GROMACS .gro file of C-alpha atoms in nm:
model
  333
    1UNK     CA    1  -1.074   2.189   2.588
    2UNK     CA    2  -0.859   1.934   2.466
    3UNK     CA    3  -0.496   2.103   2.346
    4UNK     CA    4  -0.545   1.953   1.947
    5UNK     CA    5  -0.895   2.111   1.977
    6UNK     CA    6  -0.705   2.413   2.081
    7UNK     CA    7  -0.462   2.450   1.841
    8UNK     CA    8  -0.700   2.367   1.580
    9UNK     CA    9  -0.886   2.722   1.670
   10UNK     CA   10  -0.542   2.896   1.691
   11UNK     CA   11  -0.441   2.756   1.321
   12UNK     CA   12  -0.807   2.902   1.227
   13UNK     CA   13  -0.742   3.193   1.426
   14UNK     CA   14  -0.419   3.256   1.205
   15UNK     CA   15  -0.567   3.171   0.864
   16UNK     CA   16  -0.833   3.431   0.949
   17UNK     CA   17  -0.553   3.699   1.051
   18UNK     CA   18  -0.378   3.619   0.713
   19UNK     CA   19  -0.717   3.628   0.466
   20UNK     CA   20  -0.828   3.999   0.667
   21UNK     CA   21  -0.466   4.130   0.633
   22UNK     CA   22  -0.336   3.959   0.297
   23UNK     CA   23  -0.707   4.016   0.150
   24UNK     CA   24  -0.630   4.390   0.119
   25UNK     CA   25  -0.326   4.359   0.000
   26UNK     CA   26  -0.424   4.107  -0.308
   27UNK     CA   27  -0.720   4.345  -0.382
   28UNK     CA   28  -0.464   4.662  -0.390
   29UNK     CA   29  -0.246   4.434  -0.644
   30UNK     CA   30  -0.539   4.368  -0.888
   31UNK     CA   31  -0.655   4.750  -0.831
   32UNK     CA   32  -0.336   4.852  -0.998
   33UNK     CA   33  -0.490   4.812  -1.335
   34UNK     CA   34  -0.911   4.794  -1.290
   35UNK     CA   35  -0.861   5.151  -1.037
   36UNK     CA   36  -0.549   5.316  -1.107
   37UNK     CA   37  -0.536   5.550  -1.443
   38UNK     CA   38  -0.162   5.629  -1.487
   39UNK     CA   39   0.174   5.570  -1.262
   40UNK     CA   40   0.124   5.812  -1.024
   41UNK     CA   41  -0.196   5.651  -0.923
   42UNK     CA   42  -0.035   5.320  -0.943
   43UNK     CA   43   0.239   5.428  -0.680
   44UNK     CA   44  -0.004   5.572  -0.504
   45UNK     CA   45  -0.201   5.254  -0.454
   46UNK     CA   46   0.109   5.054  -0.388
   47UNK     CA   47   0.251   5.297  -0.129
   48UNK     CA   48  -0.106   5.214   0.081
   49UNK     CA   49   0.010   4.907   0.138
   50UNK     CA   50   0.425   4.945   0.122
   51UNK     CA   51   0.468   4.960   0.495
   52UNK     CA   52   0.246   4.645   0.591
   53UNK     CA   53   0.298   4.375   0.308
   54UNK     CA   54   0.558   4.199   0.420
   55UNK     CA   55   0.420   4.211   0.813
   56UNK     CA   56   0.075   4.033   0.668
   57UNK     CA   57   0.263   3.725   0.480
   58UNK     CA   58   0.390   3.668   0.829
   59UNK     CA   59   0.052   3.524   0.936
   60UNK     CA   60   0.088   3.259   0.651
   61UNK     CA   61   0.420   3.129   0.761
   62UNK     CA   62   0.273   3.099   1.123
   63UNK     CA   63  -0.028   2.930   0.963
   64UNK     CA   64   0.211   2.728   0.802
   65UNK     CA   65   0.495   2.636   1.090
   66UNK     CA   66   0.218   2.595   1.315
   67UNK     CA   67  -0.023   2.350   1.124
   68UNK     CA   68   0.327   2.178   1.037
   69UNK     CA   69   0.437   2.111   1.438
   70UNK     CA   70   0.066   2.045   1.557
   71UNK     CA   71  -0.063   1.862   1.283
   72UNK     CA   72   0.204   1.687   1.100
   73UNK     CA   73   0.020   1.462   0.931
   74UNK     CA   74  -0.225   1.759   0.832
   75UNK     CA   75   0.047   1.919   0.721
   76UNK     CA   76   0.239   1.604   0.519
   77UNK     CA   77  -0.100   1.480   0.320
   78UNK     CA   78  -0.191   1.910   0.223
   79UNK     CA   79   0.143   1.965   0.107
   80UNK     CA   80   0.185   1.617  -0.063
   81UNK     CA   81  -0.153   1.653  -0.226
   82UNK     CA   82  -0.153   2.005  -0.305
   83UNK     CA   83   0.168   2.016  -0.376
   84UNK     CA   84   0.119   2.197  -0.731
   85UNK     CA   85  -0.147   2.462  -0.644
   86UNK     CA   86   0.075   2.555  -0.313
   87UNK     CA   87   0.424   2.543  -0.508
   88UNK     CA   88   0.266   2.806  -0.768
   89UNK     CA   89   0.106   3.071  -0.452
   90UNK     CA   90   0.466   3.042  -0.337
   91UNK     CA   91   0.651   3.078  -0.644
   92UNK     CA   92   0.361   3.369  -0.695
   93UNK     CA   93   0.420   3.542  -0.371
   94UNK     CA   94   0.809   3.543  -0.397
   95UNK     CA   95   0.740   3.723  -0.752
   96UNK     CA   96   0.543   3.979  -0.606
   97UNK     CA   97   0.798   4.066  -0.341
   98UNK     CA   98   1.100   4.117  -0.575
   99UNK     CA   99   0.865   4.328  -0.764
  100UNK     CA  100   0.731   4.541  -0.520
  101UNK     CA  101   1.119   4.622  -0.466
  102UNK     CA  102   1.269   4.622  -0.764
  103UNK     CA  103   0.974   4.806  -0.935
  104UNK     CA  104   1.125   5.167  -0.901
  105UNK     CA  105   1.508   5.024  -0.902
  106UNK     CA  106   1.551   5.183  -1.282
  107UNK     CA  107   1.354   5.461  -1.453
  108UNK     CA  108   1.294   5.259  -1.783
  109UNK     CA  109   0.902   5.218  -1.901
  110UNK     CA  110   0.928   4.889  -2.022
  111UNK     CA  111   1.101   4.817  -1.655
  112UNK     CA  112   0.875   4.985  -1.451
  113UNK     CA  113   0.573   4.817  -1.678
  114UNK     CA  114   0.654   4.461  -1.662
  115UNK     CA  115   0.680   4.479  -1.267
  116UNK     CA  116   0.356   4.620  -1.277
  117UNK     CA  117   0.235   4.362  -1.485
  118UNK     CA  118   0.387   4.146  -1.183
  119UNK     CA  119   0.205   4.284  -0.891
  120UNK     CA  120  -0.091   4.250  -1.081
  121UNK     CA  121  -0.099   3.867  -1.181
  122UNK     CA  122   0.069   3.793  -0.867
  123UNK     CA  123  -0.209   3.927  -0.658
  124UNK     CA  124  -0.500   3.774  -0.839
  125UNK     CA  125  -0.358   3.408  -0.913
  126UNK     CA  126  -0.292   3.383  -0.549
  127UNK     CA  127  -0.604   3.542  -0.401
  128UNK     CA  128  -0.803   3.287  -0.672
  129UNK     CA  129  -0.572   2.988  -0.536
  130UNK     CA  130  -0.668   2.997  -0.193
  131UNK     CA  131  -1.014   2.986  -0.265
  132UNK     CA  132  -0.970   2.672  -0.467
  133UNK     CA  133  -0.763   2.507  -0.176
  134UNK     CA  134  -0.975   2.567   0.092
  135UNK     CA  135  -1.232   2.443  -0.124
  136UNK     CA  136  -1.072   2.108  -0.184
  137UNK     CA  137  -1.001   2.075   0.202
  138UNK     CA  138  -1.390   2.099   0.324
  139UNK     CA  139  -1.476   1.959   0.028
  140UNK     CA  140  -1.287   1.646   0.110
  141UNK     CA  141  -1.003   1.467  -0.081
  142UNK     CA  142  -0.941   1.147  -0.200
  143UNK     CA  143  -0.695   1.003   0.114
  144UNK     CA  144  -0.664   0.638   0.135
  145UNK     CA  145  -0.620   0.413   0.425
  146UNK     CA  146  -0.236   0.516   0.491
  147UNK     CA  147  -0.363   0.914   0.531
  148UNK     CA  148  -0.195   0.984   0.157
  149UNK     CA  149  -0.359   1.159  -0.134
  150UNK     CA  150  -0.405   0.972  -0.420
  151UNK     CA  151  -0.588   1.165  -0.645
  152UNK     CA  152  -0.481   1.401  -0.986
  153UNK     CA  153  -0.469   1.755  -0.977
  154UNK     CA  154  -0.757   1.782  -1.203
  155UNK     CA  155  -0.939   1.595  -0.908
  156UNK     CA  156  -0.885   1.988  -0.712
  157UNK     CA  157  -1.026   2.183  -0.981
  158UNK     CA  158  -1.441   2.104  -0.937
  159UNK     CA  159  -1.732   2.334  -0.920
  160UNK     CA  160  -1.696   2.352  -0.539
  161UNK     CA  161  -1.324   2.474  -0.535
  162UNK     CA  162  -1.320   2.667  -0.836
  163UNK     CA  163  -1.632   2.898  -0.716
  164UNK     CA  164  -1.472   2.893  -0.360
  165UNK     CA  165  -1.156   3.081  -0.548
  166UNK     CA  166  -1.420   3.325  -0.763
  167UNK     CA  167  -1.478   3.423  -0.408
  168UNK     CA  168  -1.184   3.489  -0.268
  169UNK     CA  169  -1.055   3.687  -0.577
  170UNK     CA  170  -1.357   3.925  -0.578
  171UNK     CA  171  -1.398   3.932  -0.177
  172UNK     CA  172  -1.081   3.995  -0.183
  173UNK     CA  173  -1.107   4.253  -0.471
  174UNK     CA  174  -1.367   4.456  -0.277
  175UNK     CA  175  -1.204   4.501   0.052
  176UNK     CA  176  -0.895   4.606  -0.094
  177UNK     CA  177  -1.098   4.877  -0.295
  178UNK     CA  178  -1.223   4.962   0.067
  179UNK     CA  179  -0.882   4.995   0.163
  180UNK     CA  180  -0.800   5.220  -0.105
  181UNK     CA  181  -1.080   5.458  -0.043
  182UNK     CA  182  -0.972   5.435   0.330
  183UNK     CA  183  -0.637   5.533   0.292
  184UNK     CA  184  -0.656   5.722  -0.026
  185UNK     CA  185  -0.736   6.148  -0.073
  186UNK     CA  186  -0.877   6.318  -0.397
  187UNK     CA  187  -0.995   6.155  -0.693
  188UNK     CA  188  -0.894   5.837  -0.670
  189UNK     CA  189  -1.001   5.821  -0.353
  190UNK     CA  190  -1.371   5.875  -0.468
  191UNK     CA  191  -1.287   5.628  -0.806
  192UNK     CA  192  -1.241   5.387  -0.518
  193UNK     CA  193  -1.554   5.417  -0.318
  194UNK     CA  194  -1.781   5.426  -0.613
  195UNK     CA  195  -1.580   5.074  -0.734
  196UNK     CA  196  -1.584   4.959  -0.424
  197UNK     CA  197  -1.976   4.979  -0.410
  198UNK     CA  198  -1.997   4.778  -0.760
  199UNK     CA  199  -1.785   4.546  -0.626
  200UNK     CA  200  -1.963   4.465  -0.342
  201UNK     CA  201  -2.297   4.369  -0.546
  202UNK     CA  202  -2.097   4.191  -0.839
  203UNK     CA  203  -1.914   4.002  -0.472
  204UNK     CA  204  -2.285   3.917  -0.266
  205UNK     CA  205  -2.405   3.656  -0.497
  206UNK     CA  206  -2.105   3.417  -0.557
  207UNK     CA  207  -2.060   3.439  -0.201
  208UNK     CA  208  -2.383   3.355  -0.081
  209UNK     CA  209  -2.415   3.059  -0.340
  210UNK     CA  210  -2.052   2.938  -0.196
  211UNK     CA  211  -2.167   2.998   0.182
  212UNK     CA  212  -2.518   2.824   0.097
  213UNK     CA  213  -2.341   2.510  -0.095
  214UNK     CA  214  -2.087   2.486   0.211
  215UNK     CA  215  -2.371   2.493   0.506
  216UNK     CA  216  -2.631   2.227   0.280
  217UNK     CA  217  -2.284   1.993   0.241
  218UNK     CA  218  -2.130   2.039   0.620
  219UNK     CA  219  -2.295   2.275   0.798
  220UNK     CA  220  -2.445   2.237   1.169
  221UNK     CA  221  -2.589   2.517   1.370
  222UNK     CA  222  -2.250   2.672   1.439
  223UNK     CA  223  -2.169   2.757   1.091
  224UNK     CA  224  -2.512   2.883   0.995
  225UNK     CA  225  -2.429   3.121   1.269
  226UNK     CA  226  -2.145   3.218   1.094
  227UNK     CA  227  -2.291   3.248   0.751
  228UNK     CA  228  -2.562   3.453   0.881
  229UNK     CA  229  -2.327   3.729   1.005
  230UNK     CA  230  -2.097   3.693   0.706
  231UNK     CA  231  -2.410   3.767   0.489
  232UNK     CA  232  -2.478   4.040   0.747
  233UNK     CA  233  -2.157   4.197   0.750
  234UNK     CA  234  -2.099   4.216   0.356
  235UNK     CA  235  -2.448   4.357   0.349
  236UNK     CA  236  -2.335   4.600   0.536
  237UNK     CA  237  -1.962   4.668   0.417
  238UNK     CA  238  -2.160   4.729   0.074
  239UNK     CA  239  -2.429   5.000   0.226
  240UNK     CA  240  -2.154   5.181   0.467
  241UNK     CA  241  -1.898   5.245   0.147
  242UNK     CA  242  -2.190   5.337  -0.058
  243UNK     CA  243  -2.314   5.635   0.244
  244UNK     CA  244  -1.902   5.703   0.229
  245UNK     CA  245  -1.830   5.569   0.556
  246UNK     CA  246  -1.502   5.363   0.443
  247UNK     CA  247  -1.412   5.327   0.841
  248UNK     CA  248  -1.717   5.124   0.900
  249UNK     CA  249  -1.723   4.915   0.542
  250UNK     CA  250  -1.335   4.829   0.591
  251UNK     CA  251  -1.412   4.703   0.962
  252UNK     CA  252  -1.752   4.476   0.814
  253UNK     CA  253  -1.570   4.403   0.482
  254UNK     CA  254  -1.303   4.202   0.746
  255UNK     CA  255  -1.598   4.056   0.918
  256UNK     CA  256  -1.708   3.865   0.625
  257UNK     CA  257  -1.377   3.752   0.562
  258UNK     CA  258  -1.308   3.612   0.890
  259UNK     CA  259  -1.618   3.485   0.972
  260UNK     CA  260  -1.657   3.339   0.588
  261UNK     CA  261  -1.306   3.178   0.696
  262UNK     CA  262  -1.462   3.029   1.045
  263UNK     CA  263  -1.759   2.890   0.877
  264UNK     CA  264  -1.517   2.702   0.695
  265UNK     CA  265  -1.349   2.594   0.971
  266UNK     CA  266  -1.647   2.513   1.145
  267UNK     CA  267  -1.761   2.317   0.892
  268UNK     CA  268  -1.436   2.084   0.870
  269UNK     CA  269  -1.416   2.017   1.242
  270UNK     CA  270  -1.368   1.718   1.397
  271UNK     CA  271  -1.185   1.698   1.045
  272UNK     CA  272  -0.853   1.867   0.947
  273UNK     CA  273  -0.910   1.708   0.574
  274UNK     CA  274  -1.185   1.519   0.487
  275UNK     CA  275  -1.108   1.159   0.281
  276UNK     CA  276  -1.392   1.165  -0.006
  277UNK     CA  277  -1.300   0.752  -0.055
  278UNK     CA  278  -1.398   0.646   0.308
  279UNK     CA  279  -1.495   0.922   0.565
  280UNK     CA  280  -1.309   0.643   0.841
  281UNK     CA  281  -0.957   0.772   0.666
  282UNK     CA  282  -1.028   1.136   0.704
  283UNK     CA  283  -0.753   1.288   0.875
  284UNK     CA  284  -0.913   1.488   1.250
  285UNK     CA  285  -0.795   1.693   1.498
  286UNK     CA  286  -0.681   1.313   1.734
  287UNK     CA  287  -0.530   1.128   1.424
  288UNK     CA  288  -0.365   1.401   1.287
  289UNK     CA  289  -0.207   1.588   1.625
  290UNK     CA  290   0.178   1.614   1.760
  291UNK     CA  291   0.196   1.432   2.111
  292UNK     CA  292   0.027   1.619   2.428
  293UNK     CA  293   0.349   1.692   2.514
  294UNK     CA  294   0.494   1.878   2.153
  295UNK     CA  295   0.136   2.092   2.217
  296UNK     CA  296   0.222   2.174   2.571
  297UNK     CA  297   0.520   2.337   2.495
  298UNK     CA  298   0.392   2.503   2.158
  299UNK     CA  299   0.115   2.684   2.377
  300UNK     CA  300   0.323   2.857   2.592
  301UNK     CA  301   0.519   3.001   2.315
  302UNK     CA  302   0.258   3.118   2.167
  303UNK     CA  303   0.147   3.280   2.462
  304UNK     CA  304   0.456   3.475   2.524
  305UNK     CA  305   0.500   3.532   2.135
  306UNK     CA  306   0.181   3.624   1.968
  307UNK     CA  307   0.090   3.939   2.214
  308UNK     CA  308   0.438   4.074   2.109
  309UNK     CA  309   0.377   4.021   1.752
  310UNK     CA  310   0.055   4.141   1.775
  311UNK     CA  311   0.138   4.436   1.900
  312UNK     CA  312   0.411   4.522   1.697
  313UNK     CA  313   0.180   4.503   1.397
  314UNK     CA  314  -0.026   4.693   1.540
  315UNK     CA  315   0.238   4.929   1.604
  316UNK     CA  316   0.312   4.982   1.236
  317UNK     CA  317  -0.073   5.020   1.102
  318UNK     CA  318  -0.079   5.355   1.377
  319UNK     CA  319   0.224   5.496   1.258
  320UNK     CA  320   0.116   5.458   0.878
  321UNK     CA  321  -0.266   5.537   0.942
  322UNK     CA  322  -0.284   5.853   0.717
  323UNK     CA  323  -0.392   5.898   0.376
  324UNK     CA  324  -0.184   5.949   0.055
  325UNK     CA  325  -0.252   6.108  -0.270
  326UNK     CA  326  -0.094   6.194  -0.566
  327UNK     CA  327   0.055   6.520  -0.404
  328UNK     CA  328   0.251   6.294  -0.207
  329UNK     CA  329   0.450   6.128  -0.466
  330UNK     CA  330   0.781   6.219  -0.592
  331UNK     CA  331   0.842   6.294  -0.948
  332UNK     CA  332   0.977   5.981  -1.109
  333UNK     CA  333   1.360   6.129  -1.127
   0.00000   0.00000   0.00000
């Protein structure tokens, strides 16, 4: 396999690492007001995921730095193009890390309340976002001759995108409410499962319509392999939290995501981003590369890299594996 082909299934790989880890972690943010009934269970909820955020954002900025050395003309037309819808998930996820730490800085309601109102918005703009730019990019763009985007913002926001990001909010939705009945004790443990179930159903038939629509426009035989065991796998995630098996739901809730996420990516290739004026200017994995050489050198740091960071991660989900309730939280003072 040719090294762009390669690194084109590593930036996939990444993206699907991000959307499994980061997926949680939006759905926690918007469970702070549809699951949690009072502070306690608010802190409770945001604890679950206290030790990890940070660690999961670091698959984005991989994503990111990686799609930016391999593919810089990938990188140059997305971030030109989308340069709006990206600027607000950043400005978004910078919000929602000052107010994950400044949340319990001061004792003050109105304080503590309006960084809750943070987390929340900040977790379901983004987690909507995504969906709507992944959307645009198998969708296809309007790129011109000289690989640059000249269409409007409003061009980004059509039926495709827009359900794409109803997807990723409530996918996203439902395996953090898996999470939180994973890692949860007591009675908001059980609040979780039994939410988790509804949103599992309310999740199967957006996602199947967006799955469907993305095979009929760019599927092959590869991606209706993947869309089978998406469908599969949420099918699943929603019949194993239901029985109270949250173990087995969390681990098929991250299958759909990530093979959701490869169908997409299996869809796009030869393609990195599609032109919608003349599929000849489409940017793909030859016209869009770094030199042989630039990839050479970026796969062996990978190699030595990723294991380590890998495993580090790893490290940090095993030491922070048990549950938390109410019980375990400190009086405010």
């Amino acid at each position: 396999m040719e090294l762009h082909n390669v690194w084109f299934v590593l930036i996939a790989v990444l993206w699907i690492g991000y959307f499994f880890l980061e997926g949680f972690d939006f759905g926690i943010g918007v469970l702070t007001k549809l699951l949690a009934r009072d502070r306690s269970e608010r802190r409770v909820l945001i604890n679950t995921i206290g030790p990890v955020w940070d660690g999961n954002e670091v698959w984005l900025l991989t994503a990111g730095g990686a799609t930016f050395a391999a593919f810089p003309d990938w990188y140059a037309t997305l971030f030109s193009g989308f340069y709006l819808p990206l600027l607000f998930i950043l400005v978004c996820l910078i919000v929602r890390g000052v107010a994950f730490e400044y949340r319990h800085k001061r004792e003050e309601e109105r304080w503590q309340t309006n960084w809750e109102h943070a987390i929340f918005w900040t977790s379901v703009l983004p987690a909507f976002l995504w969906g709507v730019a992944f959307g645009n990019i198998v969708r296809g763009v309007k790129i011109d001759e000289n690989k640059e985007y000249v269409g409007t913002f409003f061009d980004l926001l059509n039926p495709y995108a827009l359900l794409g990001g109803l997807v990723t909010l409530a996918l996203f939705t439902f395996h953090g409410a898996v999470f939180a009945a994973l890692k949860t004790v007591g009675d908001i443990r059980t609040r979780a499962r039994a939410l988790a179930w509804r949103l599992g159903l309310l999740t199967a038939v957006p996602a199947l319509g967006f799955l469907l629509w993305t095979q009929a426009a760019r599927g092959d035989g590869k991606s209706l392999v993947a869309l089978v065991v998406a469908v599969l796998a949420l099918t699943g995630a929603v019949a194993a939290i239901k029985a109270g098996r949250e173990g087995w739901s969390f681990a098929l809730s991250g299958v759909t995501i990530a093979t959701s996420v490869a169908m997409l990516f299996l869809a796009l290739f030869p393609n990195v981003m599609p032109s919608s004026l003349d599929p000849a200017w489409s940017l793909t994995v030859t016209n869009a590369s770094s030199s042989p050489y630039t990839l050479k050198i970026m796969t062996w740091l990978a190699a030595i890299a990723a294991p380590l960071v890998m495993l580090y991660q790893g490290w940090t989900y095993w030491v922070f594996r048990k549950r938390i309730g109410t019980q375990h939280i400190a009086d405010a003072h």
